[in-house]
Amino acid sequence: AADPLAAIEAIAASKAENPFYTTRDAKRDVLNASTPEWYTPMQYVEAARRVMGGIDLDPASNAVAQSHINAGTFYTREQDGLSLPWMGRVWLNPPYSNPDCENFVQRAAQKYDAGEVTQAVILTNNCTDTAWFHLAARSCGAICLTRRRIGFWQVLPNEPLGATRQGQAFFYLGPDATDFIQEFSAFGLIVLPLGSEGEDDAKQP
């Protein structure tokens, strides 16, 4: 492992959760702990593209990810997307470590409230106990809680990392959640925050 201590901690956490932990699970945890980049499978990116009609900005990305995201503009870690302009339709799969995840979610919510971001689809782990998760939930029109853990990939789409140790959530920030509900209901449970824009539409037969 590139980071043996991180790999050991990941294995210990998984073993504590799963009494049937296997060497295959350990291999997955070592690989995941050694790989900072987690690329989203195509079906989720394409669903977000259909919902928003395109992707203008991916503020937490790199050239490898852009081989299938194809955002109009993207920012790398070196450029620091938190300090650069956000605009239009945003796809956001932020770093899952904190404070990065919290900072990116806060930035998305702030720029949406300011009208600079017109729509956004945010993919995070389903950390429902965190302040940033509740901020995203209050800001969005709909949430998709994935039915299963997402199998992210490492460098090429046919090289999966395997699943994380927990499920994921997609948040839709935008004026009309109808398309998001239709597209993402195939991936999991749709939750409508109280007073969300898509609530009335979702009640229609």
Coordinates of C-alpha atoms in Angstrom, one line a residue:
A1 CA 0.0 0.0 0.0
A2 CA 1.2 3.5 -0.7
D3 CA 0.0 4.5 2.8
P4 CA 0.3 1.4 5.0
L5 CA -1.2 3.1 8.1
A6 CA -4.3 4.2 6.2
A7 CA -4.7 0.7 4.8
I8 CA -4.4 -0.9 8.3
E9 CA -7.0 1.5 9.6
A10 CA -9.4 0.8 6.7
I11 CA -9.0 -3.0 7.2
A12 CA -9.6 -2.7 11.0
A13 CA -12.7 -0.6 10.5
S14 CA -14.1 -3.0 7.9
K15 CA -13.4 -6.1 10.1
A16 CA -15.2 -4.4 13.0
E17 CA -18.3 -3.9 10.8
N18 CA -18.2 -7.3 9.0
P19 CA -17.6 -10.6 10.8
F20 CA -17.3 -12.4 7.4
Y21 CA -14.5 -10.1 6.2
T22 CA -12.3 -11.8 3.6
T23 CA -8.9 -11.4 2.0
R24 CA -10.7 -10.0 -1.1
D25 CA -12.3 -7.3 1.1
A26 CA -8.8 -6.5 2.5
K27 CA -7.4 -6.2 -1.0
R28 CA -10.2 -3.7 -1.8
D29 CA -9.5 -1.7 1.3
V30 CA -5.8 -1.5 0.6
L31 CA -6.4 -0.3 -2.9
N32 CA -9.0 2.2 -1.8
A33 CA -6.7 3.6 0.9
S34 CA -3.9 4.0 -1.6
T35 CA -6.0 5.8 -4.3
P36 CA -7.0 9.4 -3.7
E37 CA -9.0 9.6 -6.9
W38 CA -12.5 8.0 -7.1
Y39 CA -14.0 8.3 -10.6
T40 CA -17.8 8.0 -11.0
P41 CA -19.2 5.3 -13.4
M42 CA -20.6 6.6 -16.6
Q43 CA -24.3 5.8 -15.9
Y44 CA -24.5 8.3 -13.1
V45 CA -22.6 11.1 -14.9
E46 CA -24.9 10.6 -18.0
A47 CA -28.0 10.7 -15.8
A48 CA -26.8 14.0 -14.3
R49 CA -26.1 15.4 -17.8
R50 CA -29.7 14.5 -18.9
V51 CA -31.2 16.1 -15.8
M52 CA -29.3 19.4 -16.2
G53 CA -29.0 19.4 -20.0
G54 CA -25.2 19.5 -19.8
I55 CA -22.3 20.1 -17.4
D56 CA -20.7 23.5 -17.4
L57 CA -18.3 23.0 -14.5
D58 CA -16.7 20.2 -12.6
P59 CA -14.8 22.0 -9.8
A60 CA -13.1 19.0 -8.2
S61 CA -11.7 17.1 -11.1
N62 CA -8.7 16.2 -13.3
A63 CA -7.9 15.3 -16.9
V64 CA -8.6 11.6 -16.4
A65 CA -12.1 12.2 -15.1
Q66 CA -12.8 14.6 -17.9
S67 CA -12.3 11.8 -20.4
H68 CA -16.0 10.9 -19.7
I69 CA -17.4 13.9 -17.8
N70 CA -16.5 16.4 -20.6
A71 CA -17.4 19.5 -18.5
G72 CA -17.1 22.9 -20.2
T73 CA -14.7 23.9 -17.5
F74 CA -13.0 21.9 -14.8
Y75 CA -10.6 22.7 -11.9
T76 CA -7.9 20.4 -10.6
R77 CA -6.6 20.0 -7.1
E78 CA -3.6 22.2 -7.9
Q79 CA -5.9 25.0 -9.2
D80 CA -8.0 24.9 -6.0
G81 CA -11.6 24.9 -7.3
L82 CA -12.8 26.5 -4.0
S83 CA -11.0 29.7 -4.9
L84 CA -12.2 30.0 -8.5
P85 CA -15.5 31.1 -10.1
W86 CA -18.4 28.7 -10.1
M87 CA -21.2 29.1 -12.7
G88 CA -24.0 27.3 -14.6
R89 CA -24.7 23.6 -14.3
V90 CA -22.3 21.9 -11.9
W91 CA -21.3 18.3 -11.5
L92 CA -19.6 17.8 -8.1
N93 CA -18.0 14.6 -6.8
P94 CA -15.8 16.3 -4.1
P95 CA -12.9 14.7 -2.1
Y96 CA -14.5 12.6 0.6
S97 CA -12.1 13.5 3.3
N98 CA -12.8 16.5 5.5
P99 CA -12.6 19.4 5.6
D100 CA -12.5 19.2 1.7
C101 CA -15.9 17.6 1.4
E102 CA -17.6 20.0 3.8
N103 CA -16.0 23.0 2.0
F104 CA -17.1 21.9 -1.5
V105 CA -20.6 21.2 -0.3
Q106 CA -20.8 24.6 1.4
R107 CA -19.4 26.3 -1.7
A108 CA -22.0 24.6 -3.9
A109 CA -24.9 25.7 -1.6
Q110 CA -23.6 29.3 -1.4
K111 CA -23.2 29.7 -5.2
Y112 CA -26.6 28.1 -5.8
D113 CA -28.2 30.5 -3.3
A114 CA -26.4 33.4 -5.0
G115 CA -27.7 32.4 -8.4
E116 CA -24.3 31.8 -9.9
V117 CA -24.9 28.1 -10.0
T118 CA -28.2 27.4 -11.8
Q119 CA -28.2 23.6 -11.2
A120 CA -26.0 21.1 -9.5
V121 CA -25.8 17.4 -8.9
I122 CA -23.6 16.5 -5.9
L123 CA -22.3 13.0 -5.2
T124 CA -21.1 12.2 -1.6
N125 CA -21.1 9.4 0.9
N126 CA -24.4 9.2 2.8
C127 CA -22.9 10.7 6.0
T128 CA -26.3 11.7 7.5
D129 CA -24.8 12.6 10.8
T130 CA -22.7 15.4 9.5
A131 CA -23.5 19.1 9.3
W132 CA -22.5 19.3 5.6
F133 CA -25.0 16.6 4.7
H134 CA -27.8 18.5 6.4
L135 CA -26.7 21.7 4.7
A136 CA -26.9 19.9 1.3
A137 CA -30.3 18.4 2.2
R138 CA -31.7 21.7 3.2
S139 CA -30.4 23.3 -0.1
C140 CA -31.6 20.7 -2.5
G141 CA -34.8 19.8 -4.2
A142 CA -34.4 16.0 -4.0
I143 CA -32.0 13.4 -2.8
C144 CA -31.2 9.9 -4.1
L145 CA -30.0 7.4 -1.5
T146 CA -28.3 4.7 -3.6
R147 CA -29.7 1.2 -3.4
R148 CA -26.2 -0.2 -3.3
R149 CA -22.7 1.1 -2.9
I150 CA -21.2 2.6 -6.0
G151 CA -18.3 0.8 -7.7
F152 CA -16.0 3.7 -8.5
W153 CA -13.1 3.2 -10.9
Q154 CA -9.4 4.0 -10.7
V155 CA -7.9 5.0 -14.0
L156 CA -10.0 3.4 -16.8
P157 CA -13.7 2.6 -16.7
N158 CA -13.0 -1.2 -16.8
E159 CA -10.8 -1.0 -13.7
P160 CA -13.2 -0.7 -10.8
L161 CA -12.1 0.1 -7.3
G162 CA -14.9 -1.7 -5.7
A163 CA -17.4 -0.2 -3.3
T164 CA -16.8 2.1 -0.4
R165 CA -17.6 1.0 3.1
Q166 CA -20.9 2.9 3.0
G167 CA -23.6 4.0 0.5
Q168 CA -23.8 7.2 -1.4
A169 CA -26.2 10.0 -1.9
F170 CA -26.9 12.3 -4.9
F171 CA -28.3 15.8 -4.2
Y172 CA -30.1 17.9 -6.8
L173 CA -29.9 21.6 -6.5
G174 CA -32.1 23.3 -9.1
P175 CA -35.5 24.9 -9.8
D176 CA -37.3 21.7 -10.9
A177 CA -36.5 18.2 -9.5
T178 CA -38.9 16.3 -11.8
D179 CA -36.2 15.2 -14.2
F180 CA -33.9 14.2 -11.4
I181 CA -36.6 12.1 -9.8
Q182 CA -37.3 10.3 -13.1
E183 CA -33.6 9.7 -13.8
F184 CA -32.2 8.8 -10.4
S185 CA -35.1 6.7 -9.1
A186 CA -33.5 3.8 -11.0
F187 CA -30.5 4.1 -8.7
G188 CA -32.2 4.2 -5.3
L189 CA -34.7 5.8 -2.9
I190 CA -35.7 9.4 -3.8
V191 CA -36.2 11.6 -0.7
L192 CA -37.8 15.0 -1.0
P193 CA -36.8 17.5 1.7
L194 CA -39.8 19.3 3.3
G195 CA -40.8 22.2 1.1
S196 CA -38.7 21.1 -1.9
E197 CA -39.6 22.3 -5.3
G198 CA -40.1 18.7 -6.6
E199 CA -42.5 17.7 -3.8
D200 CA -45.8 18.7 -5.5
D201 CA -44.7 17.2 -8.9
A202 CA -43.8 13.9 -7.3
K203 CA -47.3 13.5 -5.8
Q204 CA -48.9 13.6 -9.2
P205 CA -50.0 10.2 -10.6

